[in-house]
Short mmCIF file of C-alpha atoms in Angstrom, two decimals:
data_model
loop_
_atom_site.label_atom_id
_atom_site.label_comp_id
_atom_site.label_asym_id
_atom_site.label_seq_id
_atom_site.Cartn_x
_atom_site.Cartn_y
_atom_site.Cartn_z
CA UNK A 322 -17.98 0.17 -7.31
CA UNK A 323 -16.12 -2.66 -5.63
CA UNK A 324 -13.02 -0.95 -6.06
CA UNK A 325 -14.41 1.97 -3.97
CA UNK A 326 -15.59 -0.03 -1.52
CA UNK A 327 -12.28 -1.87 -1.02
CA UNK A 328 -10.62 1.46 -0.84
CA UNK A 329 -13.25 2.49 2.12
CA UNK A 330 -12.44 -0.56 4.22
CA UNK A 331 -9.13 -0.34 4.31
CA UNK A 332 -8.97 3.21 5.34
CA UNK A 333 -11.00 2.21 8.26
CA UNK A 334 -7.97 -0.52 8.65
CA UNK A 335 -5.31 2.15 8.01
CA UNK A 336 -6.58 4.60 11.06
CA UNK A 337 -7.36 1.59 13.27
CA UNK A 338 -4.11 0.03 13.18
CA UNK A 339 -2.86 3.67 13.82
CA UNK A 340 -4.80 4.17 17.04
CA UNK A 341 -3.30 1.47 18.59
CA UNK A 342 -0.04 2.44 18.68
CA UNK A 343 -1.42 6.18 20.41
CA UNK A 344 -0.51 7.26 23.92
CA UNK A 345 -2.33 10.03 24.85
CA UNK A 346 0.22 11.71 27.60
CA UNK A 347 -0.89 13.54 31.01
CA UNK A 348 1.74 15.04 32.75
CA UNK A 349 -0.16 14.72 35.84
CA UNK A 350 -1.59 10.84 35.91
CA UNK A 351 1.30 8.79 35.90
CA UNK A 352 5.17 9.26 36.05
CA UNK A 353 7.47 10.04 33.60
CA UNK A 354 8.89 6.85 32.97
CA UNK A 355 5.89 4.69 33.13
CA UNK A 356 5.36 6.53 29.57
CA UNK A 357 8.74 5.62 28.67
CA UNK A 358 8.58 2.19 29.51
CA UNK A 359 5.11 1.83 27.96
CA UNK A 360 6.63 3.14 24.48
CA UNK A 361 8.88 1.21 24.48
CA UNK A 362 6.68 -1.70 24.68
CA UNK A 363 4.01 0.22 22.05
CA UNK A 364 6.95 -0.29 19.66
CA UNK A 365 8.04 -3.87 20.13
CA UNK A 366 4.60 -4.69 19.36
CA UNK A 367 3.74 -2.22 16.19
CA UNK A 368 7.36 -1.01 14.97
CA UNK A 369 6.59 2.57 15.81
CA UNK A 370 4.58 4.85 18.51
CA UNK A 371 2.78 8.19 18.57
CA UNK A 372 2.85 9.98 21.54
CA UNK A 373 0.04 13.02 21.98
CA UNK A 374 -0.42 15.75 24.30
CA UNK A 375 -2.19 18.69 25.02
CA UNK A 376 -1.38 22.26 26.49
CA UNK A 377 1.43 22.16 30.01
CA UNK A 378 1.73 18.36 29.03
CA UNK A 379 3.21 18.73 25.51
CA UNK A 380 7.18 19.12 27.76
CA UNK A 381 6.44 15.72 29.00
CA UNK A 382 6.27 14.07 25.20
CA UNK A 383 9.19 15.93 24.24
CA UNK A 384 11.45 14.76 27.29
CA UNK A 385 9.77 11.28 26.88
CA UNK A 386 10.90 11.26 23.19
CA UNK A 387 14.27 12.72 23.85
CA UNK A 388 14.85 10.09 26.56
CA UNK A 389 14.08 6.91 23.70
CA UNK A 390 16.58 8.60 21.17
CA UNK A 391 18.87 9.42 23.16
CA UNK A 392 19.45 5.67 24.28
CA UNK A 393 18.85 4.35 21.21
CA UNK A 394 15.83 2.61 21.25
CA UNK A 395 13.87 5.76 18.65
CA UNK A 396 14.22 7.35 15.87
CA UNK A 397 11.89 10.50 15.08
CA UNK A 398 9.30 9.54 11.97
CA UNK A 399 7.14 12.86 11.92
CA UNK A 400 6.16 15.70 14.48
CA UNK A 401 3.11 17.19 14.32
CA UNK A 402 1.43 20.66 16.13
CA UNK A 403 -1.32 22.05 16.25
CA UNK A 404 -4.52 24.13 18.08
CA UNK A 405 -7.25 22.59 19.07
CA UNK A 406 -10.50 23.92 20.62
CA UNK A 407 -12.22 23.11 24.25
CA UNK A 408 -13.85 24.18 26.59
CA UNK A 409 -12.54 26.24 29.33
CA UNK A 410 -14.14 24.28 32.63
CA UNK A 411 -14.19 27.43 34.47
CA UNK A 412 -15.45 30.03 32.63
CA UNK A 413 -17.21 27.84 30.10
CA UNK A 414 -16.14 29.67 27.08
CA UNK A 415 -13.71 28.06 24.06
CA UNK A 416 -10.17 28.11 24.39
CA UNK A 417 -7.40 26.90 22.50
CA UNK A 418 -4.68 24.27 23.46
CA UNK A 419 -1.58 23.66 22.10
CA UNK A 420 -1.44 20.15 20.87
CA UNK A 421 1.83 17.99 19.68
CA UNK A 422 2.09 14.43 17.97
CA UNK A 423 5.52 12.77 17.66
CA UNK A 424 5.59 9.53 15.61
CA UNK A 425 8.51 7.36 16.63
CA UNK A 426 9.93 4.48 15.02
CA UNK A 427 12.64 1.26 16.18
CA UNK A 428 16.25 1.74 15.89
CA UNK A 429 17.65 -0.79 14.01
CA UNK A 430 19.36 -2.04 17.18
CA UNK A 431 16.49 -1.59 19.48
CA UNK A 432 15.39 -5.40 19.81
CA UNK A 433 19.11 -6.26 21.11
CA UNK A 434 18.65 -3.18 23.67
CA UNK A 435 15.50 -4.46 24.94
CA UNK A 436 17.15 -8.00 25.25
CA UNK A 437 20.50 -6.52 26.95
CA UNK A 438 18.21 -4.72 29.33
CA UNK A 439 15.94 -7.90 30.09
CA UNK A 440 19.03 -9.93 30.97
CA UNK A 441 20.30 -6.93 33.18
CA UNK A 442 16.97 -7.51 34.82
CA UNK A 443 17.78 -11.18 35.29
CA UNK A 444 20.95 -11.02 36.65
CA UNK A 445 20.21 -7.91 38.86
CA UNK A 446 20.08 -9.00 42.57
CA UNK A 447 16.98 -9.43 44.13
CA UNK A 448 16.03 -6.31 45.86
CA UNK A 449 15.62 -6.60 49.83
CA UNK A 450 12.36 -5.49 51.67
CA UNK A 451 12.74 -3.42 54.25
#
């Protein structure tokens, strides 16, 4: 019985540590790279990052994801689609939404990226206000 219950708890530790790590992407909130820039920081923290999205917002994870492998900072770990249900707002009926998951994880190089990029911000001149 202990055994069981051991294997219960850390389930519950399993999906909460995986939750964390979750952005949940709107192509309409925020700009494109304030997601990129906030991935990048999901996976100096945890290793890895899952970005999520739903219907007309699913182009935005994809050109989020291509934009971290492409300079170097991500690899691709697992993609994931799927359907899920709602409720139309207007008519008030079910639909169904296209839904996406992409797991990311480091490069092995990504921690001397980030540290190349911080110094760039260091050295960068001070911008003038206008």
């Amino acid at each position: 019985m202990e055994e069981i219950t051991e294997g219960v708890q850390n389930i519950a530790i399993a999906s909460d540590s995986h939750k964390k790590n979750r952005i949940q992407v709107s192509n309409t909130k925020k700009p494109l790279f304030f997601y990129v820039n906030l991935a990048k920081r999901y996976m100096a923290m945890h290793n890895e990052v899952e970005l999520s999205a739903l219907g007309m917002a699913i182009t935005t994870v994809v050109t989020i994801a291509e934009i971290l492998k492409n300079n170097g900072f991500a690899v691709e770990k697992k993609i994931m689609t799927s359907t899920v249900d709602m409720k139309d707002d207007t008519r008030g009926r079910p639909i169904q939404k296209a839904k996406i998951e992409i797991l990311l994880g480091k490069t092995e190089n990504f921690d001397e990226l980030m540290a190349a990029a911080a110094e760039e911000r260091e050295l960068a001149p001070p911008e003038e206000e206008s």
